[in-house]
């Protein structure tokens, strides 16, 4: 049994209570974080850090044998409030913010009794840094987000996270967590954190509330954690140098945060706590007060924004979606079925022209679920439950009773119109018809139907497991209820939603195709393929143009290019070489060594002596500036932030550039090309 004090002390959003753990006689103090908003992530502000210091100071008057820090069901802590970081106006302010975090967390480490951090939900950034200053860390088994994402924001773990992790688990764990994972946008699940040494134990979620009490009680007598043993400095240096070599071999970046973080980790052996705090705080202040960090923090804030619903559709009411039909059973359809059954936990039926195709779609779903089980993302029981929700049929009446039907067939207007016309006969008049088209007109798709008001664009990006963006596109007659239903389903599927007007290419494909059109035209003009493929390296994009072409698929990109050329022939070309690639039946253009395959190279025009790829980057960013301005003027989206949000989440645009529009402003391209900026000076970057 445990007993708890009746009147917890409160310090801002932190409460302090006392509990006697099982088998113990003296009390343990329990600090609960974020208690004023228990269903929201625990975020650290500068006043919040002072509250933590006050709460820890309060413990001096309590006769306790241990201290336990706990978040809430959803979050142990998710780092610093981005608004606080964005408001820093000087390097000195950034340095002071870093020192405050160190001092608050060092107060935890300095307690005379052992401390324990209970990690639930996720522990990111400052949340994990706080936990690393405790003597022991235990994570609930369903914890899915443990990491130090700061380097991906152009800064570094400013409150001692990399230093503490290096001391506790070694250089490799510190680099993997603070640099490698952060640059890739990854976090660790509880089991991986245990393997790396980030946490000391993982306890089952089903018995968490009982087990953590016992686990802590059994370790109180061990006392404070002893200081780590001295490290082998030569081995430590070798690990850091190998990581630095990987950085140098990677794609170009604007941010210096990875290198600076590595330099700090390299100094750790033999370094005292005061020196670590001083050097980390100085580096944090320098990085935070930089264009890269300001842009990255803007980008990170965008990813958390709520969708901006067009005012004409804002009063719609979402209808319940308890059954979904999918027209088609191919690759995209199977991904949608897996997503919907897995996230919304509703029955999904795949339909196709014949039983063999329908059965193949079901096999694809089961294969996806099996792969998720093999990598630990799903349990066997959950995979079985999801698989049982998905059925497949060649009978057009199989979708009867569906509240929403998604069309996921090939990109041909008449085929989509016919598919919806056949589906409409099987459905209730208020069932929603959603199309996963990537570029075709929603209004045109809906035009022949008896109820065009229920048709809406629902563009989920491929691959579904990787790209979180959902473009919702109302047609000219789409009802507010259809828009509200699509948004509600997108939220249930945990998609990041942007609304787009019904314009060719919508948002992401229009911009990517405009940028991609520049290297494609250069190839048609006889430029060297290798030079063309390197021409956009200065943007720091995750893929080169030809890698992106293979990722999207030549046939898909050709279709989008043709659609955009038809809509805007004065700005979008009709790629000749790409047409030859598709006509030849090539599914990819790159060989295993990353160079153009012989088959694809043979289809290029003869090299031209006067062709020069040197100016392609300038052409590409100028084309982007022009297209963004046109999209805003045409009302494709409501504001520049919508465009930045879409390319960040739909095209993996580098966050260190802060989205397209801040980068174009910072480089002076927006004013040079369009005569004005997209953002007022000083609102996103330091210029």
XYZ file of C-alpha atoms in Angstrom:
687
model
C 0.000 0.000 0.000
C 1.011 3.583 -0.514
C -0.107 6.688 1.294
C -0.095 10.185 -0.128
C -0.152 13.634 1.433
C -3.593 15.226 1.328
C -2.469 18.701 0.310
C 0.137 18.713 -2.484
C 2.212 21.862 -2.786
C 1.864 23.675 -6.114
C 4.542 25.566 -8.047
C 3.033 26.838 -11.281
C 2.055 23.715 -13.221
C 4.123 21.448 -10.936
C 2.700 19.766 -7.854
C 4.710 18.121 -5.074
C 3.166 15.347 -2.994
C 4.597 12.627 -0.757
C 4.016 8.903 -1.057
C 5.242 5.897 0.906
C 6.275 3.262 -1.617
C 5.514 -0.444 -1.219
C 7.743 -2.039 1.416
C 9.213 1.305 2.502
C 8.715 3.314 5.692
C 9.869 6.822 4.754
C 8.126 9.033 2.233
C 9.085 9.648 -1.381
C 8.372 13.013 -3.012
C 6.466 12.896 -6.330
C 6.773 15.919 -8.617
C 4.042 15.885 -11.228
C 4.728 18.105 -14.227
C 2.142 19.933 -16.293
C -0.728 19.386 -13.875
C -2.639 22.516 -14.911
C -3.280 21.038 -18.374
C -3.068 17.263 -17.875
C -4.112 16.370 -21.427
C -1.587 18.631 -23.157
C 2.135 18.101 -23.745
C 4.436 19.270 -20.963
C 6.288 22.269 -22.425
C 9.053 24.193 -20.671
C 8.969 27.971 -20.529
C 11.501 30.132 -18.717
C 9.027 30.782 -15.851
C 8.378 27.031 -15.816
C 12.070 26.364 -15.208
C 11.957 28.758 -12.242
C 8.915 26.851 -10.962
C 10.956 23.645 -11.166
C 13.744 25.219 -9.134
C 11.207 26.319 -6.515
C 9.640 22.850 -6.390
C 13.043 21.220 -5.936
C 13.935 23.771 -3.269
C 10.726 22.883 -1.441
C 12.028 19.321 -0.983
C 14.647 20.542 1.496
C 11.894 20.928 4.093
C 10.511 17.432 3.532
C 11.826 14.268 5.122
C 11.911 12.121 1.975
C 14.161 9.253 0.912
C 13.718 9.645 -2.859
C 12.247 11.925 -5.530
C 10.103 10.815 -8.482
C 9.375 13.018 -11.506
C 6.281 12.181 -13.545
C 4.567 13.815 -16.488
C 1.057 12.912 -17.577
C -0.457 10.084 -19.587
C 0.567 11.691 -22.866
C 3.892 13.339 -22.163
C 6.783 13.356 -19.751
C 7.941 16.468 -21.571
C 8.254 17.757 -25.111
C 10.961 20.359 -24.721
C 10.971 24.116 -24.727
C 7.972 26.114 -25.868
C 8.755 27.167 -29.447
C 7.289 30.578 -28.767
C 9.941 31.125 -26.121
C 12.733 30.129 -28.508
C 11.349 32.290 -31.310
C 11.191 35.326 -29.024
C 14.935 35.356 -28.295
C 16.338 38.638 -29.606
C 20.072 38.260 -29.016
C 22.823 35.706 -28.542
C 23.053 36.753 -24.899
C 19.365 36.007 -24.358
C 19.825 32.570 -25.885
C 22.828 31.920 -23.665
C 20.879 32.977 -20.549
C 18.007 30.656 -21.488
C 20.470 27.767 -21.767
C 22.047 28.567 -18.388
C 18.612 28.664 -16.741
C 17.814 25.181 -17.998
C 21.160 23.821 -16.836
C 20.757 25.371 -13.396
C 17.225 23.996 -13.010
C 18.201 20.471 -14.041
C 21.458 20.535 -12.053
C 19.361 21.269 -8.984
C 17.742 17.872 -9.553
C 21.107 16.143 -9.901
C 22.360 17.835 -6.712
C 19.608 16.441 -4.496
C 21.045 14.349 -1.637
C 18.547 11.518 -2.292
C 18.135 9.372 -5.449
C 15.823 10.677 -8.180
C 13.747 8.763 -10.707
C 12.135 9.906 -13.976
C 8.980 8.087 -15.122
C 8.795 8.440 -18.911
C 5.304 8.142 -20.382
C 3.978 9.238 -23.769
C 7.151 10.848 -25.008
C 10.231 12.629 -23.727
C 11.656 15.028 -26.285
C 14.236 17.797 -26.101
C 14.138 19.470 -22.699
C 11.837 16.726 -21.445
C 14.481 14.077 -22.043
C 17.235 16.390 -20.813
C 15.448 16.723 -17.469
C 15.095 12.942 -17.259
C 18.811 12.518 -18.002
C 19.687 14.601 -14.930
C 17.741 12.175 -12.726
C 19.664 9.236 -11.280
C 17.419 6.626 -12.900
C 14.980 6.530 -15.823
C 12.202 4.028 -16.445
C 9.927 4.134 -19.512
C 6.458 2.744 -20.083
C 6.564 0.143 -22.867
C 4.240 2.067 -25.199
C 6.383 5.212 -25.087
C 7.032 6.086 -28.719
C 8.948 9.352 -28.780
C 12.234 9.597 -26.894
C 14.861 11.875 -28.371
C 16.779 15.116 -28.676
C 15.423 16.791 -31.842
C 17.219 20.128 -31.456
C 19.904 19.630 -34.126
C 17.103 19.202 -36.668
C 15.951 22.693 -35.656
C 19.349 24.249 -36.306
C 20.223 24.414 -32.591
C 21.540 21.834 -30.113
C 20.413 20.277 -26.819
C 20.984 23.420 -24.776
C 20.205 22.042 -21.329
C 22.888 19.367 -21.151
C 21.180 16.470 -22.903
C 24.052 15.431 -25.166
C 26.596 15.843 -22.348
C 24.565 13.797 -19.860
C 23.739 11.094 -22.390
C 27.398 10.775 -23.353
C 28.380 10.371 -19.689
C 25.676 7.782 -19.028
C 25.635 5.740 -22.232
C 28.728 6.673 -24.250
C 29.614 8.644 -27.358
C 27.736 6.402 -29.777
C 24.445 6.769 -27.904
C 24.886 10.547 -27.624
C 25.673 10.943 -31.327
C 22.921 8.601 -32.481
C 20.311 10.390 -30.364
C 21.398 14.040 -30.524
C 22.746 14.142 -34.091
C 21.797 11.197 -36.313
C 18.186 10.744 -35.188
C 17.637 14.477 -34.990
C 18.818 15.100 -38.542
C 16.534 12.345 -39.824
C 13.540 13.462 -37.797
C 13.462 10.180 -35.875
C 12.841 9.319 -32.248
C 13.309 6.147 -30.229
C 10.708 3.801 -28.888
C 11.121 2.594 -25.316
C 12.817 -0.673 -26.286
C 15.430 1.084 -28.430
C 16.082 3.633 -25.677
C 16.750 0.730 -23.306
C 19.125 -0.868 -25.804
C 21.053 2.391 -26.185
C 21.256 3.000 -22.460
C 19.046 6.080 -22.540
C 16.712 4.476 -19.981
C 17.433 1.884 -17.302
C 14.261 -0.194 -17.620
C 11.024 -0.581 -19.586
C 7.874 -1.660 -17.769
C 4.639 -2.981 -19.329
C 1.995 -0.368 -20.106
C -0.786 -2.620 -18.802
C 0.594 -2.753 -15.267
C 2.552 0.516 -15.271
C 0.865 2.205 -12.296
C 1.680 -0.766 -10.068
C 5.061 -1.752 -11.490
C 6.803 1.613 -11.324
C 6.075 1.873 -7.603
C 7.735 -1.492 -6.995
C 10.626 -0.765 -9.389
C 11.473 2.519 -7.664
C 11.032 1.060 -4.175
C 13.511 -1.708 -4.955
C 16.184 0.809 -5.970
C 15.911 3.484 -3.291
C 18.560 1.831 -1.148
C 21.032 1.931 -4.055
C 21.190 5.678 -3.407
C 22.543 8.267 -5.821
C 23.900 6.931 -9.070
C 27.704 6.672 -8.912
C 29.814 8.769 -11.255
C 30.555 7.059 -14.584
C 33.897 5.314 -14.903
C 36.594 7.109 -16.968
C 36.325 6.530 -20.709
C 38.919 5.446 -23.255
C 39.666 8.822 -24.850
C 41.180 7.330 -28.014
C 38.121 5.141 -28.609
C 35.827 8.089 -27.833
C 37.682 10.275 -30.326
C 37.445 7.558 -33.007
C 33.657 7.377 -32.630
C 33.332 11.163 -32.939
C 35.669 11.352 -35.935
C 33.701 8.627 -37.724
C 30.500 10.609 -37.181
C 32.175 13.784 -38.466
C 33.283 11.929 -41.593
C 29.687 10.831 -42.225
C 28.562 14.443 -41.967
C 31.175 15.586 -44.477
C 30.116 12.870 -46.916
C 26.426 13.774 -46.678
C 24.402 16.232 -48.709
C 25.155 19.960 -48.258
C 23.394 21.742 -45.383
C 23.024 25.301 -44.198
C 23.033 24.382 -40.514
C 26.214 24.062 -38.468
C 24.356 22.481 -35.544
C 25.484 18.877 -36.261
C 29.163 19.833 -36.339
C 28.921 22.048 -33.254
C 27.130 19.298 -31.312
C 29.818 16.793 -32.303
C 32.523 19.201 -31.155
C 30.876 19.452 -27.735
C 30.511 15.673 -27.463
C 34.182 15.295 -28.413
C 35.210 17.412 -25.397
C 33.214 15.384 -22.874
C 35.909 12.974 -21.546
C 37.348 14.567 -18.422
C 35.244 17.710 -18.729
C 33.662 19.083 -15.537
C 30.032 20.110 -15.253
C 30.679 23.867 -15.021
C 32.764 23.889 -18.192
C 30.181 21.790 -20.032
C 27.439 24.224 -19.039
C 29.465 27.260 -20.104
C 30.503 25.903 -23.501
C 27.092 24.428 -24.307
C 25.302 27.648 -23.366
C 27.614 29.772 -25.520
C 27.133 27.473 -28.514
C 23.367 27.374 -27.952
C 23.128 31.166 -27.911
C 25.106 31.450 -31.157
C 23.015 28.850 -32.958
C 19.646 30.037 -31.643
C 20.274 33.586 -32.851
C 20.813 32.600 -36.474
C 18.804 32.562 -39.669
C 18.871 28.778 -39.803
C 17.477 28.346 -36.286
C 14.873 31.078 -36.719
C 13.692 29.492 -39.956
C 13.737 25.984 -38.468
C 11.735 27.030 -35.417
C 9.210 28.716 -37.720
C 8.995 25.470 -39.696
C 8.585 23.355 -36.572
C 5.823 25.630 -35.338
C 4.047 25.284 -38.671
C 3.884 21.514 -38.357
C 1.712 21.944 -35.249
C -0.758 24.407 -36.732
C -4.436 23.674 -37.178
C -5.855 23.483 -40.719
C -7.229 26.730 -42.119
C -10.714 25.821 -43.385
C -12.054 28.091 -46.161
C -14.672 30.402 -44.657
C -17.388 29.256 -47.083
C -17.018 25.710 -45.763
C -16.336 26.416 -42.104
C -19.873 25.760 -40.836
C -20.073 22.174 -42.040
C -20.874 19.251 -39.754
C -18.894 16.057 -40.071
C -21.004 12.968 -40.632
C -19.948 9.767 -38.846
C -17.683 7.508 -40.902
C -18.086 3.943 -39.632
C -17.474 2.089 -42.897
C -15.221 3.001 -45.829
C -15.140 1.750 -49.398
C -12.128 2.081 -51.688
C -12.412 2.012 -55.467
C -9.340 0.166 -56.680
C -7.130 -2.449 -55.030
C -3.687 -1.485 -56.251
C -0.662 -0.163 -54.396
C -2.144 3.161 -53.301
C -5.523 1.629 -52.470
C -3.891 -0.995 -50.248
C -1.928 1.708 -48.420
C -5.125 3.679 -47.829
C -6.946 0.584 -46.568
C -4.120 -0.180 -44.123
C -4.053 3.412 -42.892
C -7.817 3.734 -42.417
C -8.348 0.361 -40.767
C -5.284 0.859 -38.579
C -5.959 4.420 -37.430
C -9.757 4.780 -37.579
C -10.432 1.109 -36.707
C -13.434 0.905 -39.058
C -14.297 -1.760 -41.672
C -12.783 -1.076 -45.100
C -13.717 -2.830 -48.330
C -11.445 -2.800 -51.404
C -13.151 -3.150 -54.779
C -11.699 -3.770 -58.216
C -12.685 -4.986 -61.666
C -12.084 -8.680 -61.021
C -11.622 -11.055 -58.107
C -7.922 -11.589 -58.794
C -7.106 -7.892 -58.499
C -9.244 -7.544 -55.405
C -7.511 -10.514 -53.746
C -4.131 -9.064 -54.650
C -5.087 -5.840 -52.860
C -5.924 -7.811 -49.733
C -2.531 -9.538 -49.925
C -0.814 -6.146 -50.132
C -2.608 -5.000 -46.968
C -1.587 -8.102 -45.064
C 1.980 -7.777 -46.295
C 2.144 -4.203 -45.011
C 0.826 -5.232 -41.629
C 3.312 -8.095 -41.443
C 6.206 -5.707 -42.115
C 4.977 -3.375 -39.377
C 4.948 -6.303 -36.950
C 8.459 -7.356 -37.957
C 9.894 -3.915 -37.183
C 8.038 -3.601 -33.883
C 5.557 -0.914 -34.942
C 2.560 -3.245 -34.375
C 1.835 -6.195 -32.159
C 0.633 -9.468 -33.688
C -2.735 -8.996 -32.009
C -3.175 -5.459 -33.388
C -2.162 -6.576 -36.886
C -4.729 -9.380 -36.784
C -7.426 -6.986 -35.600
C -6.657 -4.538 -38.426
C -6.465 -7.268 -41.068
C -9.880 -8.558 -40.027
C -11.354 -5.111 -40.744
C -10.263 -5.163 -44.403
C -12.134 -7.152 -47.048
C -11.989 -7.174 -50.850
C -14.488 -7.880 -53.598
C -15.077 -7.547 -57.326
C -18.778 -6.905 -56.725
C -19.640 -3.202 -57.269
C -22.315 -3.583 -54.573
C -19.588 -4.334 -52.038
C -19.390 -0.669 -51.090
C -23.069 -0.486 -50.187
C -23.498 0.952 -46.726
C -20.188 2.844 -46.794
C -20.302 6.313 -45.280
C -17.332 7.426 -47.359
C -15.804 6.033 -50.537
C -12.300 6.893 -51.716
C -11.376 6.541 -55.364
C -7.769 5.395 -55.863
C -7.533 4.359 -59.507
C -5.259 5.654 -62.275
C -5.095 9.355 -63.152
C -7.570 9.629 -66.001
C -10.541 11.963 -65.753
C -13.118 9.866 -67.595
C -12.172 6.720 -65.663
C -12.644 8.507 -62.357
C -15.986 9.947 -63.460
C -17.207 6.481 -64.476
C -15.984 4.917 -61.227
C -17.867 7.484 -59.140
C -21.005 7.202 -61.292
C -21.073 3.451 -60.665
C -20.403 3.937 -56.945
C -23.122 6.559 -56.590
C -25.775 3.992 -57.456
C -24.749 1.864 -54.450
C -24.631 4.605 -51.823
C -26.909 6.698 -49.668
C -27.381 10.259 -50.999
C -25.310 11.755 -48.188
C -22.342 9.356 -48.420
C -19.114 11.191 -49.217
C -17.151 10.539 -52.413
C -13.453 11.361 -51.999
C -10.889 11.216 -54.783
C -7.207 10.647 -54.211
C -6.289 12.419 -57.442
C -2.950 14.211 -57.359
C -3.710 16.875 -59.959
C -7.086 16.495 -61.713
C -9.988 18.911 -61.241
C -12.373 17.931 -58.446
C -15.139 19.951 -60.081
C -14.683 18.078 -63.362
C -14.669 14.691 -61.629
C -17.939 15.555 -59.847
C -19.701 17.172 -62.801
C -21.599 14.112 -64.209
C -22.884 12.958 -60.806
C -26.375 13.325 -59.388
C -24.904 14.694 -56.148
C -21.711 16.591 -57.002
C -21.883 18.387 -53.661
C -20.600 15.276 -51.879
C -17.385 14.991 -53.906
C -14.130 16.226 -52.409
C -10.416 15.837 -53.081
C -8.606 13.742 -50.475
C -5.005 13.587 -51.682
C -2.953 11.286 -49.464
C 0.692 11.190 -50.522
C 2.722 8.138 -51.476
C 4.254 6.403 -49.574
C 1.483 6.744 -47.014
C 3.551 5.522 -44.055
C 6.233 8.140 -44.700
C 4.473 11.322 -45.881
C 2.018 12.752 -43.308
C 0.434 15.447 -45.497
C -3.193 15.363 -46.653
C -4.412 17.896 -49.221
C -8.182 18.445 -48.972
C -9.571 20.034 -52.123
C -13.203 21.185 -52.342
C -14.742 21.398 -55.799
C -16.984 24.209 -57.002
C -20.083 22.505 -55.555
C -18.596 20.649 -52.578
C -20.789 21.039 -49.491
C -19.536 22.253 -46.112
C -20.542 18.897 -44.611
C -18.364 17.017 -47.113
C -15.395 19.221 -46.223
C -16.012 18.765 -42.497
C -16.267 14.983 -42.912
C -13.022 14.818 -44.893
C -11.239 16.932 -42.271
C -12.606 14.805 -39.433
C -11.436 11.600 -41.119
C -8.043 13.129 -41.859
C -7.692 14.021 -38.178
C -8.602 10.465 -37.167
C -5.933 9.206 -39.558
C -3.418 11.589 -37.929
C -2.777 13.377 -41.217
C -1.470 16.947 -41.371
C -4.100 18.788 -43.407
C -3.857 21.690 -45.804
C -6.851 22.958 -47.779
C -6.239 23.817 -51.426
C -8.428 25.433 -54.034
C -9.380 23.251 -56.997
C -6.449 24.322 -59.162
C -4.142 22.152 -61.318
C -1.577 20.281 -59.207
C -3.068 21.715 -55.991
C -0.140 22.795 -53.755
C 2.765 20.346 -53.514
C 2.707 18.861 -57.014
C 2.345 22.282 -58.603
C 5.407 23.649 -56.812
C 7.558 20.546 -57.161
C 6.740 20.259 -60.841
C 7.594 23.927 -61.446
C 10.961 23.411 -59.745
C 11.485 20.010 -61.377
C 10.679 21.477 -64.796
C 13.997 23.374 -64.793
C 16.308 20.307 -64.676
C 14.014 18.398 -67.063
C 14.296 21.206 -69.620
C 18.077 21.199 -69.127
C 18.222 17.489 -69.928
C 16.147 18.071 -73.059
C 18.584 20.851 -74.029
C 21.568 18.473 -73.908
C 23.081 19.363 -70.530
C 25.216 16.758 -68.824
C 22.946 14.538 -66.704
C 25.353 14.341 -63.764
C 25.685 18.141 -63.642
C 21.919 18.557 -63.854
C 21.415 16.103 -61.027
C 23.790 18.132 -58.815
C 22.377 21.499 -59.822
C 19.944 21.897 -56.912
C 22.345 20.706 -54.201
C 22.507 24.220 -52.804
C 18.951 23.869 -51.532
C 19.893 20.954 -49.284
C 16.943 18.896 -50.517
C 16.778 15.281 -49.330
C 16.908 13.978 -52.915
C 18.487 15.035 -56.183
C 16.138 15.622 -59.149
C 16.753 12.156 -60.588
C 16.395 10.474 -57.187
C 13.089 12.280 -56.765
C 12.026 11.124 -60.230
C 12.665 7.509 -59.253
C 10.857 8.014 -55.935
C 7.747 9.482 -57.598
C 7.933 7.224 -60.655
C 8.533 8.454 -64.227
C 4.976 7.697 -65.364
C 3.418 9.586 -62.445
C 5.699 12.591 -62.937
C 5.024 12.639 -66.668
C 1.284 12.696 -66.023
C 1.620 15.610 -63.580
C 3.940 17.460 -65.980
C 1.443 17.002 -68.803
C -1.409 18.231 -66.606
C 0.526 21.335 -65.589
C 1.662 22.013 -69.169
C -1.919 21.806 -70.352
C -3.024 24.264 -67.669
C -0.082 26.686 -67.868
C 1.868 26.083 -71.087
C 3.714 29.401 -70.765
C 5.417 28.242 -67.515
C 5.451 24.432 -67.546
C 7.254 22.547 -70.281
C 6.398 19.188 -71.810
C 9.440 16.998 -71.002
C 10.629 15.119 -74.091
C 13.195 12.813 -72.453
C 10.783 11.869 -69.663
C 8.196 10.974 -72.288
C 10.708 8.654 -73.944
C 11.495 7.039 -70.584
C 7.828 6.270 -69.970
C 7.269 5.108 -73.534
C 10.191 2.695 -73.131
C 8.532 1.244 -70.028
C 11.303 2.244 -67.613
C 10.113 2.316 -64.008
C 13.342 3.943 -62.807
C 16.120 6.012 -64.366
C 19.000 5.457 -61.934
C 21.285 2.443 -61.680
C 22.368 0.952 -58.347
C 25.472 3.162 -58.291
C 23.292 6.280 -58.333
C 24.154 7.247 -61.899
C 21.782 7.355 -64.852
C 21.124 3.829 -66.088
C 22.368 2.934 -69.584
C 18.781 2.469 -70.772
C 17.720 5.912 -69.554
C 20.946 7.552 -70.756
C 20.420 6.156 -74.245
C 17.173 8.127 -74.504
C 18.810 11.496 -73.810
C 19.364 13.939 -76.673
C 22.877 14.415 -77.980
C 25.034 16.579 -75.672
C 25.105 20.236 -76.625
C 28.360 22.178 -76.245
C 26.633 25.390 -75.260
C 24.479 23.722 -72.567
C 25.381 24.880 -69.060
C 23.863 23.606 -65.816
C 25.528 26.249 -63.638
C 22.558 28.608 -63.554
C 19.859 26.008 -62.927
C 19.657 26.670 -59.189
C 18.973 30.358 -59.793
C 16.360 29.504 -62.407
C 14.691 27.027 -60.043
C 14.359 29.387 -57.079
C 13.146 32.203 -59.337
C 10.541 29.862 -60.807
C 9.436 28.915 -57.294
C 9.093 32.574 -56.279
C 6.954 33.327 -59.316
C 4.739 30.275 -58.803
C 4.227 30.917 -55.090
C 3.161 34.492 -55.783
C 0.732 33.342 -58.484
C -0.757 30.698 -56.176
C -1.318 33.272 -53.437
C -2.807 35.779 -55.866
C -5.101 33.070 -57.291
C -6.244 32.014 -53.812
C -5.003 28.441 -54.116
C -4.185 28.715 -50.407
C -4.966 31.366 -47.830
C -1.459 32.470 -46.844
C 2.266 31.766 -47.323
C 2.286 29.586 -44.205
C -0.031 27.123 -45.987
C 2.514 26.695 -48.760
C 5.387 26.267 -46.321
C 3.376 23.768 -44.274
C 2.542 21.745 -47.381
C 6.085 21.494 -48.751
C 7.581 20.772 -45.335
C 5.277 17.822 -44.731
C 4.507 16.770 -48.287
C 7.877 17.221 -49.969
C 10.293 16.955 -47.014
C 11.536 20.478 -47.692
C 14.538 21.144 -45.401
C 13.347 22.627 -42.125
C 16.552 24.612 -41.833
C 15.265 26.681 -44.769
C 12.027 27.323 -42.879
C 9.765 26.481 -45.775
C 9.910 27.972 -49.265
C 8.686 31.487 -48.570
C 11.112 32.518 -45.781
C 14.031 31.174 -47.809
C 12.994 33.128 -50.897
C 12.695 36.268 -48.771
C 16.078 35.713 -47.119
C 17.829 35.184 -50.453
C 16.204 38.304 -51.942
C 14.569 36.232 -54.685
C 10.963 37.070 -53.820
C 11.554 40.821 -54.168
C 13.709 40.425 -57.282
C 11.137 38.265 -59.079
C 7.780 39.449 -57.723
C 8.578 42.914 -56.391
C 7.664 42.121 -52.783
C 8.396 39.788 -49.904
C 6.147 37.013 -48.613
C 6.773 37.939 -44.949
C 7.406 41.311 -43.259
C 11.041 41.811 -42.315
C 12.067 40.261 -39.027
C 9.027 38.006 -38.637
C 10.714 34.742 -39.643
C 14.422 35.422 -40.125
C 16.884 37.987 -38.839
C 17.079 40.046 -42.025
